[in-house]
Amino acid sequence: MLPVYICEDDEQIRRAERLYLEKQILIEDYDMEIALCTGSPEALLDCLAKDQRQGVYFLDVELKGASMDGFRLGQEIRKRDARGFLIYVTAFADLAFETFRYHLEALDYICKQNPEQMYAGLSRCLKSIVERVEREQGEQQEYFTVKTLDVVRHIPLNEILYFTTGEGTHRIALYARQERLDFIGSMQELEERLGEDFIRVHRAYLVRADQIAQIDRKDREFILKNGEHCPYSRSMSKRLLESAAVRARK
């Protein structure tokens, strides 16, 4: 069940949001529950410390009298729930671009000046979240969880291309389709943790097997599906060729 959190400084609007969301959850039989409805960012963060589930967050931006605004709160939520759904409900339509500046990956930005538009936006978000969760569950997607700086990230395994040793002791660089992350770790521990889907092709490289498109035996390197070239060690030649043969038969 997905917990739903509301953080809004206006008590009247906060109550209206809660009543509407509760009604929609009941009518549509969504697997959700209102976990907290508050005007305090601290209360929301305290609640998250006790509940590690992926959540849905309807946040105001301004939060008058609070210690942080909605964008800063969104950043704190991301540290605790990297896959949560952030939705901003505010009167300031021109601040929508701020969610991108703060790298919050917000699902939507709803203006609350018009109640009918606000309710339509709330309903739209609930439906979108349910569809996305059902799709992910249907795909049975697996994730690689990593802590970089003070943020916990969940990267879909099928998005990862390879890992390589980074600069400095115990530094690992993760290369995914659209991003690169650095974290502290061990190649040996990664190899054991990730299993047969990844191949240790070199002392410094751990590659997702199904991303290898071609093996260049002359230059002793492999070419990934995205065109990148990476070296492999002589001792791994046999295993790489065996893996390529197995994939070719599938």
Coordinates of C-alpha atoms in Angstrom, one line a residue:
M1 CA 0.0 0.0 0.0
L2 CA 1.3 3.4 -1.0
P3 CA 1.4 6.0 1.8
V4 CA 0.2 9.5 0.8
Y5 CA 1.6 12.6 2.5
I6 CA 0.1 16.1 2.4
C7 CA 2.1 19.1 3.5
E8 CA 0.2 22.4 3.1
D9 CA 0.3 25.5 5.3
D10 CA -3.3 26.6 4.6
E11 CA -5.6 24.6 6.9
Q12 CA -8.6 25.0 4.7
I13 CA -6.9 23.9 1.5
R14 CA -5.1 21.1 3.4
R15 CA -8.5 19.7 4.6
A16 CA -10.0 20.0 1.1
E17 CA -7.0 18.1 -0.4
R18 CA -7.3 15.3 2.2
L19 CA -11.1 14.9 1.7
Y20 CA -10.8 14.8 -2.0
L21 CA -7.9 12.4 -2.1
E22 CA -9.6 10.1 0.5
K23 CA -12.7 10.1 -1.7
Q24 CA -10.8 9.3 -4.9
I25 CA -8.9 6.5 -3.2
L26 CA -12.1 5.0 -1.9
I27 CA -14.1 5.3 -5.2
E28 CA -11.3 4.0 -7.4
D29 CA -10.2 1.4 -4.9
Y30 CA -6.6 2.5 -5.1
D31 CA -4.0 0.7 -2.9
M32 CA -3.2 3.8 -1.0
E33 CA -3.8 5.4 2.4
I34 CA -3.4 9.0 3.8
A35 CA -0.4 8.6 6.1
L36 CA -0.1 12.2 7.2
C37 CA -1.8 15.5 6.5
T38 CA 0.2 18.4 8.1
G39 CA 1.6 21.9 7.7
S40 CA 4.9 21.0 9.2
P41 CA 7.8 19.7 7.1
E42 CA 9.5 18.4 10.2
A43 CA 6.4 16.2 11.0
L44 CA 6.5 14.8 7.5
L45 CA 10.2 14.0 7.7
D46 CA 9.8 12.4 11.2
C47 CA 7.1 10.2 9.8
L48 CA 9.4 9.1 6.9
A49 CA 12.0 8.1 9.5
K50 CA 9.6 5.5 10.7
D51 CA 8.2 4.3 7.3
Q52 CA 10.6 3.3 4.6
R53 CA 8.0 2.6 1.9
Q54 CA 7.9 4.4 -1.4
G55 CA 5.4 7.3 -1.0
V56 CA 3.3 9.9 -2.7
Y57 CA 3.9 13.5 -1.6
F58 CA 1.5 16.5 -2.3
L59 CA 3.6 19.5 -1.2
D60 CA 2.9 23.2 -1.1
V61 CA 5.8 25.5 -2.2
E62 CA 5.6 28.4 0.2
L63 CA 4.9 26.8 3.6
K64 CA 4.6 30.1 5.6
G65 CA 6.2 30.0 9.0
A66 CA 8.0 26.7 8.4
S67 CA 11.8 26.1 8.6
M68 CA 12.0 25.2 4.9
D69 CA 10.0 25.7 1.7
G70 CA 8.5 22.9 -0.4
F71 CA 11.5 22.7 -2.7
R72 CA 13.9 22.2 0.2
L73 CA 11.5 19.7 1.7
G74 CA 11.4 17.9 -1.6
Q75 CA 15.2 17.6 -1.5
E76 CA 15.0 16.1 2.0
I77 CA 12.4 13.6 0.9
R78 CA 14.6 12.6 -2.0
K79 CA 17.3 11.6 0.4
R80 CA 14.9 9.3 2.2
D81 CA 12.7 8.1 -0.6
A82 CA 14.5 8.3 -4.0
R83 CA 11.6 6.7 -5.9
G84 CA 8.8 8.6 -4.2
F85 CA 6.3 10.7 -6.3
L86 CA 6.5 14.4 -5.6
I87 CA 3.6 16.6 -6.7
Y88 CA 3.6 20.4 -6.0
V89 CA 0.2 22.0 -5.3
T90 CA 0.7 25.8 -5.1
A91 CA -0.8 29.2 -6.2
F92 CA 2.5 30.2 -7.9
A93 CA 2.3 28.8 -11.4
D94 CA 5.4 30.6 -12.5
L95 CA 7.6 28.6 -10.0
A96 CA 7.1 25.3 -11.9
F97 CA 10.6 25.5 -13.4
E98 CA 12.1 25.5 -9.9
T99 CA 11.4 21.8 -9.6
F100 CA 13.9 21.3 -12.5
R101 CA 16.5 23.6 -11.0
Y102 CA 16.4 21.6 -7.7
H103 CA 16.6 18.3 -9.7
L104 CA 13.5 17.0 -7.9
E105 CA 12.0 14.9 -10.7
A106 CA 8.5 16.1 -9.7
L107 CA 5.6 14.2 -11.2
D108 CA 3.3 17.2 -11.6
Y109 CA 2.8 20.8 -10.7
I110 CA -0.8 21.7 -9.8
C111 CA -2.2 25.2 -9.4
K112 CA -4.6 25.5 -6.5
Q113 CA -6.2 28.9 -7.3
N114 CA -9.0 27.2 -9.2
P115 CA -10.6 24.4 -7.0
E116 CA -11.9 22.4 -10.0
Q117 CA -8.5 22.5 -11.7
M118 CA -6.8 21.5 -8.5
Y119 CA -9.2 18.5 -8.0
A120 CA -8.7 17.4 -11.6
G121 CA -4.9 17.6 -11.1
L122 CA -5.1 15.5 -7.9
S123 CA -7.2 12.9 -9.7
R124 CA -4.8 12.9 -12.7
C125 CA -1.8 12.3 -10.5
L126 CA -3.4 9.4 -8.5
K127 CA -4.3 7.7 -11.8
S128 CA -0.8 8.2 -13.3
I129 CA 0.9 6.9 -10.2
V130 CA -1.3 3.8 -10.0
E131 CA -0.6 3.1 -13.7
R132 CA 3.2 3.5 -13.3
V133 CA 3.3 1.3 -10.2
E134 CA 1.3 -1.4 -11.9
R135 CA 3.6 -1.2 -14.9
E136 CA 6.7 -1.5 -12.8
Q137 CA 5.3 -4.4 -10.9
G138 CA 4.3 -6.2 -14.1
E139 CA 7.8 -5.8 -15.4
Q140 CA 9.2 -7.0 -12.1
Q141 CA 11.9 -4.5 -12.5
E142 CA 15.0 -4.9 -10.3
Y143 CA 17.0 -2.1 -9.0
F144 CA 20.6 -1.4 -7.9
T145 CA 20.6 0.7 -4.7
V146 CA 23.5 3.0 -4.1
K147 CA 24.3 5.9 -1.8
T148 CA 26.1 8.8 -3.4
L149 CA 27.0 11.7 -1.0
D150 CA 23.9 11.8 1.2
V151 CA 21.3 10.7 -1.4
V152 CA 20.1 7.1 -1.8
R153 CA 19.5 6.2 -5.5
H154 CA 17.7 3.3 -7.0
I155 CA 18.9 2.6 -10.6
P156 CA 17.0 0.0 -12.7
L157 CA 19.4 -2.9 -13.5
N158 CA 18.4 -2.8 -17.1
E159 CA 19.6 0.8 -17.4
I160 CA 23.1 0.0 -16.2
L161 CA 25.9 -0.5 -18.8
Y162 CA 28.9 -1.2 -16.7
F163 CA 30.9 -0.4 -13.5
T164 CA 34.6 0.7 -13.5
T165 CA 37.1 1.7 -10.9
G166 CA 37.1 5.5 -10.3
E167 CA 39.7 7.9 -9.1
G168 CA 40.8 7.3 -5.6
T169 CA 40.8 4.3 -3.2
H170 CA 37.6 2.2 -3.3
R171 CA 35.9 4.5 -5.7
I172 CA 33.5 3.0 -8.3
A173 CA 31.9 4.7 -11.3
L174 CA 28.5 3.5 -12.5
Y175 CA 27.7 4.1 -16.1
A176 CA 23.9 4.0 -17.0
R177 CA 22.2 4.9 -20.2
Q178 CA 21.7 8.5 -19.3
E179 CA 23.8 9.2 -16.2
R180 CA 27.1 8.5 -14.4
L181 CA 27.3 8.0 -10.6
D182 CA 30.3 7.7 -8.3
F183 CA 30.3 5.9 -5.0
I184 CA 32.5 4.0 -2.5
G185 CA 32.6 0.3 -3.1
S186 CA 34.5 -2.8 -4.1
M187 CA 34.5 -4.5 -7.6
Q188 CA 34.7 -7.9 -6.0
E189 CA 31.7 -7.2 -3.8
L190 CA 29.7 -5.8 -6.8
E191 CA 30.6 -9.0 -8.8
E192 CA 29.3 -11.2 -6.0
R193 CA 26.2 -9.0 -5.4
L194 CA 25.1 -8.7 -9.0
G195 CA 25.5 -12.3 -10.1
E196 CA 25.8 -13.8 -13.6
D197 CA 24.0 -10.9 -15.4
F198 CA 27.3 -9.0 -15.0
I199 CA 30.7 -10.2 -16.2
R200 CA 34.1 -9.1 -14.7
V201 CA 35.8 -8.6 -18.1
H202 CA 38.8 -6.8 -16.6
R203 CA 40.2 -6.0 -13.2
A204 CA 38.7 -2.6 -13.5
Y205 CA 35.5 -3.4 -15.4
L206 CA 32.2 -5.1 -14.5
V207 CA 29.9 -5.2 -17.5
R208 CA 26.2 -6.1 -18.0
A209 CA 26.4 -9.1 -20.3
D210 CA 23.5 -8.3 -22.5
Q211 CA 24.9 -4.9 -23.3
I212 CA 27.9 -6.4 -25.2
A213 CA 27.2 -6.0 -28.9
Q214 CA 30.6 -7.0 -30.3
I215 CA 34.0 -8.5 -29.3
D216 CA 37.1 -7.2 -31.0
R217 CA 39.7 -10.0 -30.4
K218 CA 42.4 -8.2 -32.2
D219 CA 42.4 -5.1 -30.0
R220 CA 41.1 -7.1 -27.1
E221 CA 38.1 -4.8 -26.4
F222 CA 34.4 -5.1 -26.4
I223 CA 31.9 -2.7 -28.0
L224 CA 28.7 -2.0 -26.1
K225 CA 25.3 -1.5 -27.8
N226 CA 25.6 2.3 -27.3
G227 CA 29.0 2.3 -29.1
E228 CA 31.3 2.6 -26.2
H229 CA 34.6 0.6 -26.2
C230 CA 36.0 -1.1 -23.1
P231 CA 39.0 -3.3 -22.7
Y232 CA 38.9 -6.9 -21.5
S233 CA 41.7 -9.0 -20.1
R234 CA 43.3 -12.0 -21.9
S235 CA 42.1 -14.3 -19.1
M236 CA 38.5 -13.3 -19.7
S237 CA 38.5 -14.1 -23.5
K238 CA 37.0 -17.6 -23.1
R239 CA 34.2 -16.5 -20.8
L240 CA 33.3 -13.6 -23.0
L241 CA 33.0 -15.8 -26.1
E242 CA 31.0 -18.4 -24.2
S243 CA 28.6 -15.7 -23.0
A244 CA 28.2 -14.3 -26.5
A245 CA 27.4 -17.8 -27.8
V246 CA 24.8 -18.4 -25.1
R247 CA 23.1 -15.0 -25.9
A248 CA 23.2 -15.8 -29.6
R249 CA 21.2 -19.1 -29.1
K250 CA 18.5 -17.3 -27.1

